[in-house]
mmCIF file of C-alpha atoms in Angstrom:
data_model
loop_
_atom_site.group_PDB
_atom_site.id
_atom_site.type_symbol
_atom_site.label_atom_id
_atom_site.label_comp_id
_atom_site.label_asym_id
_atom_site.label_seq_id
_atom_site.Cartn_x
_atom_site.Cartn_y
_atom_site.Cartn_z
ATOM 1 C CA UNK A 1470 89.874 23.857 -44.735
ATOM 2 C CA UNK A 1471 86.999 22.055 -43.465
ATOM 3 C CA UNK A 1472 83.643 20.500 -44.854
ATOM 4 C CA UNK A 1473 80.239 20.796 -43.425
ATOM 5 C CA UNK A 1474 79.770 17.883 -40.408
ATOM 6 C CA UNK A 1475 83.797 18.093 -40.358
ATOM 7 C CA UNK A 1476 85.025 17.868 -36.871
ATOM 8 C CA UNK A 1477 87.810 20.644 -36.605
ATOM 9 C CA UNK A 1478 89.851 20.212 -33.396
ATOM 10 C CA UNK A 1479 91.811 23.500 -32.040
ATOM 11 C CA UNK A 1480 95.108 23.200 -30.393
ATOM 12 C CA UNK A 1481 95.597 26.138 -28.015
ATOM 13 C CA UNK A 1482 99.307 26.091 -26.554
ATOM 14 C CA UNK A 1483 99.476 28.790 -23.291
ATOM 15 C CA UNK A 1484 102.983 29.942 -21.613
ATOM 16 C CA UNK A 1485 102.914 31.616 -18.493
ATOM 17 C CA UNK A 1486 105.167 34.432 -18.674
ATOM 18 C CA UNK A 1487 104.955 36.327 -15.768
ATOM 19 C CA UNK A 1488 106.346 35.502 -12.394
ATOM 20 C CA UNK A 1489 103.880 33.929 -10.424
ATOM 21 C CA UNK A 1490 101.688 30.715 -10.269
ATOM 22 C CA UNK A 1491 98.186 31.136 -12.243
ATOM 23 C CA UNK A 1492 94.881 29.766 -12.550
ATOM 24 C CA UNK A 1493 93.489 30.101 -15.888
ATOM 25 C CA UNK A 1494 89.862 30.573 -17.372
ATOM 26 C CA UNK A 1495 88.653 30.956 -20.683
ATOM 27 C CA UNK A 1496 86.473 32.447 -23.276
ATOM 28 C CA UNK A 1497 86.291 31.401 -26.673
ATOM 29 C CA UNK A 1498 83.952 33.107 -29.674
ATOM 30 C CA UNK A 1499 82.592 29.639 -30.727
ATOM 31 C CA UNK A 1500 81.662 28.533 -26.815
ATOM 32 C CA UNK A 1501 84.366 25.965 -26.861
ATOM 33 C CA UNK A 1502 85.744 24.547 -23.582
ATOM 34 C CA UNK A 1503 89.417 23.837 -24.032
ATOM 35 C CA UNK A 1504 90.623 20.648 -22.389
ATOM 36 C CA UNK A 1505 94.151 19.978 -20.666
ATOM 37 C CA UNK A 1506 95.866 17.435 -22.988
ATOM 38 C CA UNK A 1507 99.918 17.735 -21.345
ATOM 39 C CA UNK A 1508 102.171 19.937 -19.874
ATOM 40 C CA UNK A 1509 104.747 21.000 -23.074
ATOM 41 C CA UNK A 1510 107.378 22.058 -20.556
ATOM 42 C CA UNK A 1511 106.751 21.695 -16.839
ATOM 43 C CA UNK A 1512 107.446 19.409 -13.893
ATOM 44 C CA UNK A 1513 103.378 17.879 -13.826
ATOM 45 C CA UNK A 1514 102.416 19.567 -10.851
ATOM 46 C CA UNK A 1515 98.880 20.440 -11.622
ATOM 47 C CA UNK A 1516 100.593 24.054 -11.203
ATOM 48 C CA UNK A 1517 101.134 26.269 -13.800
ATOM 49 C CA UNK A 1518 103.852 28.024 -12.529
ATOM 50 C CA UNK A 1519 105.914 30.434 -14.198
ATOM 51 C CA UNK A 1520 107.999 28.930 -17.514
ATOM 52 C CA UNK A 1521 105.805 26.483 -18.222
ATOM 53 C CA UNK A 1522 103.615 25.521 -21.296
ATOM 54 C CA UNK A 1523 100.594 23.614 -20.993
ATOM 55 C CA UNK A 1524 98.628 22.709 -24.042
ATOM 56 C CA UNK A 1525 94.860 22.698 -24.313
ATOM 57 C CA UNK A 1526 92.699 20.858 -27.240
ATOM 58 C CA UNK A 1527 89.045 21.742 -28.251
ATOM 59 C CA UNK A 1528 86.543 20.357 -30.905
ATOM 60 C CA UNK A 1529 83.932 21.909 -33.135
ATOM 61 C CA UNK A 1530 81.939 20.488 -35.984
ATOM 62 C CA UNK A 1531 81.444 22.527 -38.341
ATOM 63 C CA UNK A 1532 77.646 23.862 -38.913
ATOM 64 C CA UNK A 1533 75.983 24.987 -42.644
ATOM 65 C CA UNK A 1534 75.242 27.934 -40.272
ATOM 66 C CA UNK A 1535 79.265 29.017 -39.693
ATOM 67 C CA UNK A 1536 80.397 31.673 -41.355
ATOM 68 C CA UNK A 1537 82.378 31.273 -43.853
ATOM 69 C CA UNK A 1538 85.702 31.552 -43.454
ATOM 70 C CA UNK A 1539 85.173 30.149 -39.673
ATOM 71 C CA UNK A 1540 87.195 32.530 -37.491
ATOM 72 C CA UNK A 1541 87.610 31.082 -33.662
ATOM 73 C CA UNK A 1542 88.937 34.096 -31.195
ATOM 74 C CA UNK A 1543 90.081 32.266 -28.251
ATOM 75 C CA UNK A 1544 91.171 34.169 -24.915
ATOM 76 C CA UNK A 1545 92.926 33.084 -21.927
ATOM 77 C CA UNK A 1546 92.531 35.267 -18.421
ATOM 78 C CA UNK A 1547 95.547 33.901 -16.002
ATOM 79 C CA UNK A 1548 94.891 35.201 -12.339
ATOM 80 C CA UNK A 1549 97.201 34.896 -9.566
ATOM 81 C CA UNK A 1550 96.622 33.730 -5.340
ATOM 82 C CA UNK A 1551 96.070 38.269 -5.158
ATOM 83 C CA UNK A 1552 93.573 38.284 -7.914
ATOM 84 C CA UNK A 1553 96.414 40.081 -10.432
ATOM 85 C CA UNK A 1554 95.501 38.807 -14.200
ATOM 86 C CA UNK A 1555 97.094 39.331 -17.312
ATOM 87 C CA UNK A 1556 95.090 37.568 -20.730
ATOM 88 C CA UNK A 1557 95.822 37.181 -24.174
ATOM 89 C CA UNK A 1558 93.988 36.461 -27.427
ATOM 90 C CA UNK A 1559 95.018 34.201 -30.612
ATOM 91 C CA UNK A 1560 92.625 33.824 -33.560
ATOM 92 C CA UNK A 1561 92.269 30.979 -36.279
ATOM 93 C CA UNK A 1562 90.706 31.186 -39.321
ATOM 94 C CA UNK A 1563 89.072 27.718 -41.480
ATOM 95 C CA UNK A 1564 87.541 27.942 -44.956
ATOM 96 C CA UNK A 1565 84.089 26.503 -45.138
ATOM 97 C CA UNK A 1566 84.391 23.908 -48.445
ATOM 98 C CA UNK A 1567 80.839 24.148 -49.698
ATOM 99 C CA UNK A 1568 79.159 20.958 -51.849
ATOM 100 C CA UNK A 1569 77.462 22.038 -55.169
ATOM 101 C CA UNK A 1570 75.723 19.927 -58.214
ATOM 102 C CA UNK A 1571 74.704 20.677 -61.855
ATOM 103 C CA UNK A 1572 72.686 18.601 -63.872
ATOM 104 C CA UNK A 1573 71.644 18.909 -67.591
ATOM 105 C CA UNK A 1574 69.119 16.652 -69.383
ATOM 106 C CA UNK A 1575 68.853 16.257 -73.334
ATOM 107 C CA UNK A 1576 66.694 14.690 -75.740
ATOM 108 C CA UNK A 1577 65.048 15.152 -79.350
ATOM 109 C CA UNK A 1578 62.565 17.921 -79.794
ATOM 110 C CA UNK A 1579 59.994 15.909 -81.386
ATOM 111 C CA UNK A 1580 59.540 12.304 -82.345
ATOM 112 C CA UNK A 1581 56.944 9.447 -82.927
ATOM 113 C CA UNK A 1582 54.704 7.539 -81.155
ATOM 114 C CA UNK A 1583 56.336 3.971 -81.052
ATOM 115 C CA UNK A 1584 60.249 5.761 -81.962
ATOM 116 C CA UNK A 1585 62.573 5.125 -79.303
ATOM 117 C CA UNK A 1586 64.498 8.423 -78.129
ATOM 118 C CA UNK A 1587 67.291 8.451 -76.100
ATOM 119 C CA UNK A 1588 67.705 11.048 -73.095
ATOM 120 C CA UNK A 1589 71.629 12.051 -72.158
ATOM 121 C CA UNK A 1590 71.891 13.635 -68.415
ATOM 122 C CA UNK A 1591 75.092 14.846 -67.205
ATOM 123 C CA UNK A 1592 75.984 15.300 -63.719
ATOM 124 C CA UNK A 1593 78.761 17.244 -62.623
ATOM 125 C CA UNK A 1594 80.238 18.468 -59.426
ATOM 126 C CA UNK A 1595 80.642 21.748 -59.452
ATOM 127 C CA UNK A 1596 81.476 22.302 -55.845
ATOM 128 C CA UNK A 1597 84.759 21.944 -53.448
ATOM 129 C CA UNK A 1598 83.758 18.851 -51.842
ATOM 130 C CA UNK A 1599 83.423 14.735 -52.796
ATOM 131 C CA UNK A 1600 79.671 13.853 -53.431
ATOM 132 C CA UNK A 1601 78.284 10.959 -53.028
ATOM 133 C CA UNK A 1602 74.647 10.505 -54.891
ATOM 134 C CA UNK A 1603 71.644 9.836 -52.936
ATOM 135 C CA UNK A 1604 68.862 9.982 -55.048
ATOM 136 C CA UNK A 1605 68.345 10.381 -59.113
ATOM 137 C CA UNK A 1606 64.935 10.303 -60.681
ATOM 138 C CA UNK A 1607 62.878 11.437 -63.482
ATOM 139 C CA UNK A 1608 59.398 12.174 -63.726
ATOM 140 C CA UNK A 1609 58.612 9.731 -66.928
ATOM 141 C CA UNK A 1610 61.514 7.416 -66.957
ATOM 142 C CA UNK A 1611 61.792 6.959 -63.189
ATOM 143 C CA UNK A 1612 65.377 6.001 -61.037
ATOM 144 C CA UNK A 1613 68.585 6.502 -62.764
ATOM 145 C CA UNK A 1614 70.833 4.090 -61.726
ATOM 146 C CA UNK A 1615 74.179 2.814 -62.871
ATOM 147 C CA UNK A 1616 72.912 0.459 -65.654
ATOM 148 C CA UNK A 1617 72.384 3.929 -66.992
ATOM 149 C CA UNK A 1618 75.693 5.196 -66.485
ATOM 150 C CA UNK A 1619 78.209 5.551 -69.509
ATOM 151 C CA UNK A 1620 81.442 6.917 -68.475
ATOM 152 C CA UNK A 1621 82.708 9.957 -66.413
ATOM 153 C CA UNK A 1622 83.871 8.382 -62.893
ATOM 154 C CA UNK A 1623 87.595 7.743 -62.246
ATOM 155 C CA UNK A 1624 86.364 4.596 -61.013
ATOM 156 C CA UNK A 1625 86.309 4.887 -57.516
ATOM 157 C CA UNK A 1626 82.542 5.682 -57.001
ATOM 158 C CA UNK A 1627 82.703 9.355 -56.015
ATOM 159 C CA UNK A 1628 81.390 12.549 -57.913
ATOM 160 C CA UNK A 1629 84.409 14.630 -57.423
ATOM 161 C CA UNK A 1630 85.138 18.315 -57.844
ATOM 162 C CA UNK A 1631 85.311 18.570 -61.420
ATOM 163 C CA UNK A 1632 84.358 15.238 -62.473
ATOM 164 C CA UNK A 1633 80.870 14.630 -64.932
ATOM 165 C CA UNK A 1634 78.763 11.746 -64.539
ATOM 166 C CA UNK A 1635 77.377 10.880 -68.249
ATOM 167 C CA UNK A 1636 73.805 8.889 -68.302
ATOM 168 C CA UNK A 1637 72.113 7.713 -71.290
ATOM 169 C CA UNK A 1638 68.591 6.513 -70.728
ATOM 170 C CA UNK A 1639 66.030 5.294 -73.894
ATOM 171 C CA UNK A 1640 62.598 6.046 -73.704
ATOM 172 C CA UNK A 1641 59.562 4.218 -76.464
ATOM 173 C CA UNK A 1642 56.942 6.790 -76.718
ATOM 174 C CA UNK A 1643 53.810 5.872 -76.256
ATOM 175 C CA UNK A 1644 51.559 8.607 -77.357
ATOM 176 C CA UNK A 1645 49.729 9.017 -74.129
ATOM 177 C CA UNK A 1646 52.191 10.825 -72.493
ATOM 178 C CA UNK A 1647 50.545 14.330 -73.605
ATOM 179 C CA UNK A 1648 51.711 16.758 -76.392
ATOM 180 C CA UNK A 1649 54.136 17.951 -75.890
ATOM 181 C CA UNK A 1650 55.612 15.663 -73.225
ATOM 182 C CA UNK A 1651 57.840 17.693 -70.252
ATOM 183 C CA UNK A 1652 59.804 15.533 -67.692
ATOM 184 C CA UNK A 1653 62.341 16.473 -64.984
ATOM 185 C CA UNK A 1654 64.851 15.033 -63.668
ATOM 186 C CA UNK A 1655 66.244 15.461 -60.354
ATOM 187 C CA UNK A 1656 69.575 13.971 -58.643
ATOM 188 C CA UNK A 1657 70.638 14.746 -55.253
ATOM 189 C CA UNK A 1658 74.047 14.389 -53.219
ATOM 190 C CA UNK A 1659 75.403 14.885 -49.784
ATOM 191 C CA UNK A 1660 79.127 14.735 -48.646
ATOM 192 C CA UNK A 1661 81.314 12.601 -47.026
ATOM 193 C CA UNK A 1662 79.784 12.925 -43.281
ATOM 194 C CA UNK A 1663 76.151 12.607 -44.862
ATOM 195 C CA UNK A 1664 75.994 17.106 -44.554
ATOM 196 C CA UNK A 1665 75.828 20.109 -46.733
ATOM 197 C CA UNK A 1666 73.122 18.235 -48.951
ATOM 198 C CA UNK A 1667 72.435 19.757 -52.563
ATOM 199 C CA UNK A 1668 70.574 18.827 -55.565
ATOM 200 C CA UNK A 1669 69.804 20.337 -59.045
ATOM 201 C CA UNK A 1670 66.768 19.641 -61.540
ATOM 202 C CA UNK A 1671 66.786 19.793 -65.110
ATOM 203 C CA UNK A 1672 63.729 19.475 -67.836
ATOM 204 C CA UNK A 1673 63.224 18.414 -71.434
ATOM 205 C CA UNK A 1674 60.273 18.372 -73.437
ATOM 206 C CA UNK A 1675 59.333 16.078 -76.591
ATOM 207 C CA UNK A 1676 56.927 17.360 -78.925
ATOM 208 C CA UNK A 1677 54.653 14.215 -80.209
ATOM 209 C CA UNK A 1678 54.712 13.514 -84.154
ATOM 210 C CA UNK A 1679 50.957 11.966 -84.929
ATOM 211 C CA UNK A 1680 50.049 11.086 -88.332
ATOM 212 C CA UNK A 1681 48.027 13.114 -90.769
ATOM 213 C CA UNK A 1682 46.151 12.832 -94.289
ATOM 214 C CA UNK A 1683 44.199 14.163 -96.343
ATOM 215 C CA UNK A 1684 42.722 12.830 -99.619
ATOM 216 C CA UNK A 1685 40.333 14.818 -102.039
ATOM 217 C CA UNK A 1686 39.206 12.762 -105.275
ATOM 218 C CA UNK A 1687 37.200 14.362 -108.185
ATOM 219 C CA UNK A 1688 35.973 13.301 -111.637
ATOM 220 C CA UNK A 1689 36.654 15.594 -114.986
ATOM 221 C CA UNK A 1690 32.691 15.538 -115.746
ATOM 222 C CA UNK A 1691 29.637 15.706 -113.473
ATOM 223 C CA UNK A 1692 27.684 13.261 -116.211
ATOM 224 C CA UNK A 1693 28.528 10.492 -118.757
ATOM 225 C CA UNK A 1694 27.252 8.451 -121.443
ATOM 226 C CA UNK A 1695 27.844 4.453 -121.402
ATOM 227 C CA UNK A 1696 31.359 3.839 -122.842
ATOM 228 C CA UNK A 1697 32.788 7.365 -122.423
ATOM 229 C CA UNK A 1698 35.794 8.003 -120.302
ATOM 230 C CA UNK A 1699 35.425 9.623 -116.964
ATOM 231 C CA UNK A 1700 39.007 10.502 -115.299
ATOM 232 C CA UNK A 1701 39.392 10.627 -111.866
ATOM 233 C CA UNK A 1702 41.758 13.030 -109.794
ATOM 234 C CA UNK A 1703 43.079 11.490 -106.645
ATOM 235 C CA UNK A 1704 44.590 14.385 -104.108
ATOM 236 C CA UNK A 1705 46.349 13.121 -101.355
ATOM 237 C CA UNK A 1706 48.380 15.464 -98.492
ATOM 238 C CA UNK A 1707 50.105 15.176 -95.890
ATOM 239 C CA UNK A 1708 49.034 16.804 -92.477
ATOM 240 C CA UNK A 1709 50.448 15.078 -89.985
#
């Protein structure tokens, strides 16, 4: 198994098997080049006579673009001084580990202008690989940062597979933010060798409470003499 940016080095261990001395060339299905690293059985001749093992090595960093899994045919021609060959083939396979990232974002559906609300985001990696956070921002209450944080991490600093990052982030509204008032967050993350970048956006809208009222006040009699009672009705309503 290998990440995204991951170097995966190939060990590719040849025995000549036949009966004379060969010269070897190569051709491999993800254009490596193997290199001599040492002779596994042999008397370091530079000749790769008959009996003997010699071991080649060959790198390849794996691209967002591999296929997934990442299957390497490799295949080695060995030609003798008459220009006889004989060649064989070996195949290895590598599952891609891919990086993913949910977030969620939470908050009241309505509330006052001067109330303080309080916003909950979760992050969680959903993926196969270690995340590390590069960015997380909202569109009202700006970067989300660790003075946010609230618990979740093992305590080593890493998003891992599995693991949910909970954020808790107060907002005063103000009553100029619009009616109702959407925001988004966004958080993104990349893996260990900075690759295979992801990122997930959540939104969460606040309806705006504004005060209302209504009053209506009328008198029991249109005329009255000097000392006669006039009553008063006082209706008051809510419409806020």
């Amino acid at each position: 198994e290998a990440m995204i940016g991951e170097t995966v080095t190939y060990t590719f261990t040849v025995e000549n098997t036949g009966e004379s001395m060969l010269t070897l060339t190569w051709d491999d299905s993800l254009g490596l080049v193997p290199v001599f690293d040492h002779e596994q059985t042999g008397d370091n001749d530079a000749l790769f006579e008959p009996g003997e093992v010699w071991v080649y090595t060959a790198s390849h960093v794996v691209l967002a673009s591999d296929a997934d899994p990442m299957t390497n045919t490799a295949t080695v021609r060995g030609t003798d001084a008459e220009g006889n060959y004989d060649e064989d083939s070996d195949d290895e396979s590598v599952n891609i580990l891919h990086a993913s990232i949910d977030l969620t974002k939470e908050g009241p559906a309505s509330a006052m202008v001067g109330e303080t609300i309080t916003y909950y985001l979760n992050v969680t990696n959903d993926g196969e690989v270690d995340l590390y956070i590069t960015s997380f921002t909202d569109s009202l209450l700006g970067p989300i940062g660790m003075s946010d944080y609230v618990s979740g991490d093992d305590g080593d600093g890493i998003l891992e597979p599995g693991e949910t990052w909970c954020y808790e982030v107060d907002y005063t509204v103000l009553g100029t933010e619009g009616d109702p008032f959407p925001n988004t967050a966004r958080v993104d993350a990349e893996n260990f060798f900075g690759e295979d970048d992801v990122y997930d956006e959540d939104s969460c809208s606040v309806g705006t409470l504004h005060p209302g009222i209504s009053l209506i006040k009328s008198a029991d009699k249109a005329e009255a003499m000097i000392g006669e009672t006039v009553t008063y009705t006082f209706t008051v309503e809510n419409t806020g």
